[in-house]
Amino acid sequence: MDKTTSNVSSGAPFRVIVVGAGVAGLTASHCLQKAGIDHVVLERRDEVAPAEGASIAMYPQGSRILHQLGCLKPVEDACKPDTKWWMNRPDGTTFKDFDYYDRWHENHGKDLWTLERRRFLEILYDGLPDKSYIRTNCNVKSIQHHVSSVDVTLADGTVETGDMVLGVDGVSSLTRSLMWEHADKVAPGTITQKDKTCIKTNYKSLIGIGPHIPNLRSDVLITVYDKKFSFLVLTQPDHIFWFVFFRLKDTLVWPNRGKYTDEEAQELAASIGDHPITKTCKFSDLWESRTRGALIPIEEGVLDRWYYDRIVLAGDAAHKVTPNIALGGNSAMESIVVLCNHLNKMLVEHEGAKPSRATLNKVFEAYQAERHGRIHEVLSLSAHTTRMQAWDNWLYKFMAMWVMPLLPSGLIMNQLGTIMTPAPRLDYVPCKGFPKGKMGWKHPDDEEILNGKA
């Protein structure tokens, strides 16, 4: 890679340096390209779709964004919508057979799609109009702030210069740490100790993927409830994705988060091998047929401040939720969309002129203000779901086993729908042809804008 500094000319266009090429980073490249905003995406790995993780779920609001980016059809082609959600007791018997998936289509016009996270990243990457913005093997070493620019220095000595840095490098974000370090030097106390310790780890999880097995249906989501741990199994015709969540004895506070070996994963899996998933399947059937599996910490928390100076954060770097209801990826995409809406609006208003640092911070502030309340709703819903499924206390067990079975499916889905319908979309990209469903969308579609109803 050329080690000369990029974009140093005062006449260069506004440029965003994106750190991380996961779900948020690749979505950012799509959105920035749609807006005609110059950028680079720096990924530390040597590929954008490594064999890591298990599944990702695309809710209708995520599908709406993919529709705008031209990536929805390959996602739909890569998987089949499930039909049922079985809520099972510890002995594998079902206490609620929930027509969860049909309700999504009815209320919001689209199915809930589940596919391998790695395949989803491939689809996002393959769908980019211009892949040259994505650079792999780029390890960020430091960030230097200047009056009218920011430099990102890589481990090989390359310097990338831009107007802002977007940190989407995950829950262990180096960008976030460098932002905190910079703020502590320039304006001590701006980043509070509360913010630096708001990410907590209360759970660990065995996660994995394997081929479909004959003693499970290929179109169901299964949750198995138990005391202080729970199972989540998602089936597809060719794959099974699974998670086992365990409550930790003690809460870990950032920067402590837990790190586990393959031996610890094996030992933990063996301890629950005979636990039923259904009446015809036990966990060892999944573990022993796995393609890959790991034991990972499950962090949760939302920062109070997502930006400082020329750095702004999104995705897990700013807001991390537990995965039991699978809203983390969708939330990351939503944050990118909102940030890019504000950036595009600012650049249009400035007619291409470079914004000042103060103007950028107003954009970052508006972005965070629009997202903060909504992501706290998602954090709360995710946290309560995790604790209810793993019977964190007697009240959660009561809610799970005696209240939930009595609630009509329509009531549950309509309540969930109130979280989905306000979801953002790119306001500078057409959204023609995406269905509304029974509940509609708060943000208008193109026809409503055209007819002056927005």
PDB file of N, CA, C and O in Angstrom, residues 187-221:
ATOM      1  N   ALA A 187     -10.163  17.776  26.995  1.00  0.00           N
ATOM      2  CA  ALA A 187     -11.254  18.266  27.848  1.00  0.00           C
ATOM      3  C   ALA A 187     -11.593  17.218  28.903  1.00  0.00           C
ATOM      4  O   ALA A 187     -12.589  16.498  28.792  1.00  0.00           O
ATOM      5  N   PRO A 188     -10.745  17.104  29.932  1.00  0.00           N
ATOM      6  CA  PRO A 188     -10.961  16.088  30.966  1.00  0.00           C
ATOM      7  C   PRO A 188     -12.364  16.170  31.561  1.00  0.00           C
ATOM      8  O   PRO A 188     -12.869  17.262  31.829  1.00  0.00           O
ATOM      9  N   GLY A 189     -12.970  15.032  31.745  1.00  0.00           N
ATOM     10  CA  GLY A 189     -14.302  14.979  32.321  1.00  0.00           C
ATOM     11  C   GLY A 189     -15.419  14.938  31.294  1.00  0.00           C
ATOM     12  O   GLY A 189     -16.571  14.648  31.649  1.00  0.00           O
ATOM     13  N   THR A 190     -15.101  15.232  30.039  1.00  0.00           N
ATOM     14  CA  THR A 190     -16.130  15.181  28.992  1.00  0.00           C
ATOM     15  C   THR A 190     -16.681  13.765  28.860  1.00  0.00           C
ATOM     16  O   THR A 190     -17.893  13.559  28.754  1.00  0.00           O
ATOM     17  N   ILE A 191     -15.782  12.796  28.857  1.00  0.00           N
ATOM     18  CA  ILE A 191     -16.190  11.388  28.870  1.00  0.00           C
ATOM     19  C   ILE A 191     -16.148  10.939  30.327  1.00  0.00           C
ATOM     20  O   ILE A 191     -15.086  10.869  30.934  1.00  0.00           O
ATOM     21  N   THR A 192     -17.301  10.663  30.882  1.00  0.00           N
ATOM     22  CA  THR A 192     -17.388  10.337  32.302  1.00  0.00           C
ATOM     23  C   THR A 192     -16.959   8.894  32.578  1.00  0.00           C
ATOM     24  O   THR A 192     -16.968   8.043  31.671  1.00  0.00           O
ATOM     25  N   GLN A 193     -16.623   8.626  33.817  1.00  0.00           N
ATOM     26  CA  GLN A 193     -16.290   7.262  34.218  1.00  0.00           C
ATOM     27  C   GLN A 193     -17.502   6.355  34.057  1.00  0.00           C
ATOM     28  O   GLN A 193     -17.372   5.175  33.716  1.00  0.00           O
ATOM     29  N   LYS A 194     -18.681   6.910  34.258  1.00  0.00           N
ATOM     30  CA  LYS A 194     -19.918   6.139  34.057  1.00  0.00           C
ATOM     31  C   LYS A 194     -20.010   5.647  32.619  1.00  0.00           C
ATOM     32  O   LYS A 194     -20.388   4.495  32.372  1.00  0.00           O
ATOM     33  N   ASP A 195     -19.660   6.525  31.670  1.00  0.00           N
ATOM     34  CA  ASP A 195     -19.719   6.127  30.269  1.00  0.00           C
ATOM     35  C   ASP A 195     -18.669   5.067  29.950  1.00  0.00           C
ATOM     36  O   ASP A 195     -18.931   4.144  29.173  1.00  0.00           O
ATOM     37  N   LYS A 196     -17.499   5.194  30.561  1.00  0.00           N
ATOM     38  CA  LYS A 196     -16.420   4.248  30.286  1.00  0.00           C
ATOM     39  C   LYS A 196     -16.685   2.864  30.878  1.00  0.00           C
ATOM     40  O   LYS A 196     -16.017   1.895  30.508  1.00  0.00           O
ATOM     41  N   THR A 197     -17.628   2.785  31.793  1.00  0.00           N
ATOM     42  CA  THR A 197     -17.932   1.496  32.431  1.00  0.00           C
ATOM     43  C   THR A 197     -19.377   1.057  32.190  1.00  0.00           C
ATOM     44  O   THR A 197     -19.884   0.177  32.886  1.00  0.00           O
ATOM     45  N   CYS A 198     -20.035   1.665  31.201  1.00  0.00           N
ATOM     46  CA  CYS A 198     -21.457   1.343  30.985  1.00  0.00           C
ATOM     47  C   CYS A 198     -21.649   0.013  30.254  1.00  0.00           C
ATOM     48  O   CYS A 198     -22.742  -0.556  30.283  1.00  0.00           O
ATOM     49  N   ILE A 199     -20.611  -0.489  29.598  1.00  0.00           N
ATOM     50  CA  ILE A 199     -20.730  -1.769  28.909  1.00  0.00           C
ATOM     51  C   ILE A 199     -20.427  -2.881  29.908  1.00  0.00           C
ATOM     52  O   ILE A 199     -19.325  -2.967  30.449  1.00  0.00           O
ATOM     53  N   LYS A 200     -21.416  -3.722  30.125  1.00  0.00           N
ATOM     54  CA  LYS A 200     -21.305  -4.772  31.138  1.00  0.00           C
ATOM     55  C   LYS A 200     -21.545  -6.140  30.505  1.00  0.00           C
ATOM     56  O   LYS A 200     -22.259  -6.266  29.516  1.00  0.00           O
ATOM     57  N   THR A 201     -20.932  -7.141  31.106  1.00  0.00           N
ATOM     58  CA  THR A 201     -21.100  -8.508  30.641  1.00  0.00           C
ATOM     59  C   THR A 201     -21.745  -9.320  31.750  1.00  0.00           C
ATOM     60  O   THR A 201     -21.129  -9.572  32.787  1.00  0.00           O
ATOM     61  N   ASN A 202     -23.003  -9.702  31.525  1.00  0.00           N
ATOM     62  CA  ASN A 202     -23.736 -10.515  32.493  1.00  0.00           C
ATOM     63  C   ASN A 202     -23.913 -11.954  32.011  1.00  0.00           C
ATOM     64  O   ASN A 202     -24.341 -12.802  32.788  1.00  0.00           O
ATOM     65  N   TYR A 203     -23.616 -12.185  30.753  1.00  0.00           N
ATOM     66  CA  TYR A 203     -23.823 -13.505  30.156  1.00  0.00           C
ATOM     67  C   TYR A 203     -22.627 -13.908  29.302  1.00  0.00           C
ATOM     68  O   TYR A 203     -21.886 -13.054  28.815  1.00  0.00           O
ATOM     69  N   LYS A 204     -22.484 -15.201  29.128  1.00  0.00           N
ATOM     70  CA  LYS A 204     -21.597 -15.761  28.116  1.00  0.00           C
ATOM     71  C   LYS A 204     -22.442 -16.701  27.270  1.00  0.00           C
ATOM     72  O   LYS A 204     -23.524 -17.146  27.692  1.00  0.00           O
ATOM     73  N   SER A 205     -21.960 -17.005  26.056  1.00  0.00           N
ATOM     74  CA  SER A 205     -22.772 -17.832  25.172  1.00  0.00           C
ATOM     75  C   SER A 205     -21.921 -18.774  24.340  1.00  0.00           C
ATOM     76  O   SER A 205     -20.900 -18.374  23.773  1.00  0.00           O
ATOM     77  N   LEU A 206     -22.352 -20.009  24.271  1.00  0.00           N
ATOM     78  CA  LEU A 206     -21.880 -20.926  23.249  1.00  0.00           C
ATOM     79  C   LEU A 206     -22.634 -20.577  21.973  1.00  0.00           C
ATOM     80  O   LEU A 206     -23.872 -20.479  21.981  1.00  0.00           O
ATOM     81  N   ILE A 207     -21.916 -20.327  20.892  1.00  0.00           N
ATOM     82  CA  ILE A 207     -22.566 -20.041  19.613  1.00  0.00           C
ATOM     83  C   ILE A 207     -22.022 -20.982  18.561  1.00  0.00           C
ATOM     84  O   ILE A 207     -20.877 -21.445  18.657  1.00  0.00           O
ATOM     85  N   GLY A 208     -22.844 -21.302  17.573  1.00  0.00           N
ATOM     86  CA  GLY A 208     -22.345 -22.195  16.550  1.00  0.00           C
ATOM     87  C   GLY A 208     -23.263 -22.321  15.351  1.00  0.00           C
ATOM     88  O   GLY A 208     -24.393 -21.821  15.339  1.00  0.00           O
ATOM     89  N   ILE A 209     -22.758 -23.008  14.359  1.00  0.00           N
ATOM     90  CA  ILE A 209     -23.467 -23.267  13.123  1.00  0.00           C
ATOM     91  C   ILE A 209     -23.136 -24.681  12.683  1.00  0.00           C
ATOM     92  O   ILE A 209     -22.018 -25.163  12.897  1.00  0.00           O
ATOM     93  N   GLY A 210     -24.116 -25.349  12.094  1.00  0.00           N
ATOM     94  CA  GLY A 210     -23.887 -26.697  11.598  1.00  0.00           C
ATOM     95  C   GLY A 210     -24.893 -27.035  10.520  1.00  0.00           C
ATOM     96  O   GLY A 210     -25.798 -26.247  10.218  1.00  0.00           O
ATOM     97  N   PRO A 211     -24.768 -28.212   9.918  1.00  0.00           N
ATOM     98  CA  PRO A 211     -25.720 -28.630   8.895  1.00  0.00           C
ATOM     99  C   PRO A 211     -27.060 -28.992   9.519  1.00  0.00           C
ATOM    100  O   PRO A 211     -27.151 -29.260  10.722  1.00  0.00           O
ATOM    101  N   HIS A 212     -28.089 -28.979   8.700  1.00  0.00           N
ATOM    102  CA  HIS A 212     -29.389 -29.387   9.216  1.00  0.00           C
ATOM    103  C   HIS A 212     -29.349 -30.857   9.617  1.00  0.00           C
ATOM    104  O   HIS A 212     -28.666 -31.672   8.985  1.00  0.00           O
ATOM    105  N   ILE A 213     -30.057 -31.197  10.696  1.00  0.00           N
ATOM    106  CA  ILE A 213     -30.116 -32.585  11.153  1.00  0.00           C
ATOM    107  C   ILE A 213     -31.558 -33.083  11.024  1.00  0.00           C
ATOM    108  O   ILE A 213     -32.510 -32.311  11.168  1.00  0.00           O
ATOM    109  N   PRO A 214     -31.748 -34.367  10.745  1.00  0.00           N
ATOM    110  CA  PRO A 214     -33.086 -34.883  10.408  1.00  0.00           C
ATOM    111  C   PRO A 214     -34.100 -34.838  11.540  1.00  0.00           C
ATOM    112  O   PRO A 214     -35.307 -34.863  11.284  1.00  0.00           O
ATOM    113  N   ASN A 215     -33.657 -34.783  12.806  1.00  0.00           N
ATOM    114  CA  ASN A 215     -34.626 -34.805  13.899  1.00  0.00           C
ATOM    115  C   ASN A 215     -35.093 -33.417  14.325  1.00  0.00           C
ATOM    116  O   ASN A 215     -35.650 -33.234  15.410  1.00  0.00           O
ATOM    117  N   LEU A 216     -34.882 -32.399  13.458  1.00  0.00           N
ATOM    118  CA  LEU A 216     -35.440 -31.064  13.681  1.00  0.00           C
ATOM    119  C   LEU A 216     -36.101 -30.572  12.403  1.00  0.00           C
ATOM    120  O   LEU A 216     -35.592 -30.808  11.300  1.00  0.00           O
ATOM    121  N   ARG A 217     -37.213 -29.876  12.531  1.00  0.00           N
ATOM    122  CA  ARG A 217     -37.812 -29.233  11.369  1.00  0.00           C
ATOM    123  C   ARG A 217     -36.866 -28.158  10.830  1.00  0.00           C
ATOM    124  O   ARG A 217     -36.008 -27.649  11.558  1.00  0.00           O
ATOM    125  N   SER A 218     -37.047 -27.804   9.575  1.00  0.00           N
ATOM    126  CA  SER A 218     -36.139 -26.839   8.931  1.00  0.00           C
ATOM    127  C   SER A 218     -36.730 -25.444   8.838  1.00  0.00           C
ATOM    128  O   SER A 218     -36.224 -24.610   8.090  1.00  0.00           O
ATOM    129  N   ASP A 219     -37.787 -25.161   9.611  1.00  0.00           N
ATOM    130  CA  ASP A 219     -38.461 -23.864   9.475  1.00  0.00           C
ATOM    131  C   ASP A 219     -38.941 -23.315  10.804  1.00  0.00           C
ATOM    132  O   ASP A 219     -39.993 -22.681  10.889  1.00  0.00           O
ATOM    133  N   VAL A 220     -38.166 -23.552  11.878  1.00  0.00           N
ATOM    134  CA  VAL A 220     -38.614 -23.109  13.197  1.00  0.00           C
ATOM    135  C   VAL A 220     -37.507 -22.357  13.950  1.00  0.00           C
ATOM    136  O   VAL A 220     -36.315 -22.570  13.733  1.00  0.00           O
ATOM    137  N   LEU A 221     -37.956 -21.472  14.817  1.00  0.00           N
ATOM    138  CA  LEU A 221     -37.130 -20.856  15.846  1.00  0.00           C
ATOM    139  C   LEU A 221     -37.527 -21.520  17.158  1.00  0.00           C
ATOM    140  O   LEU A 221     -38.722 -21.614  17.468  1.00  0.00           O
TER     141      LEU A 221
END
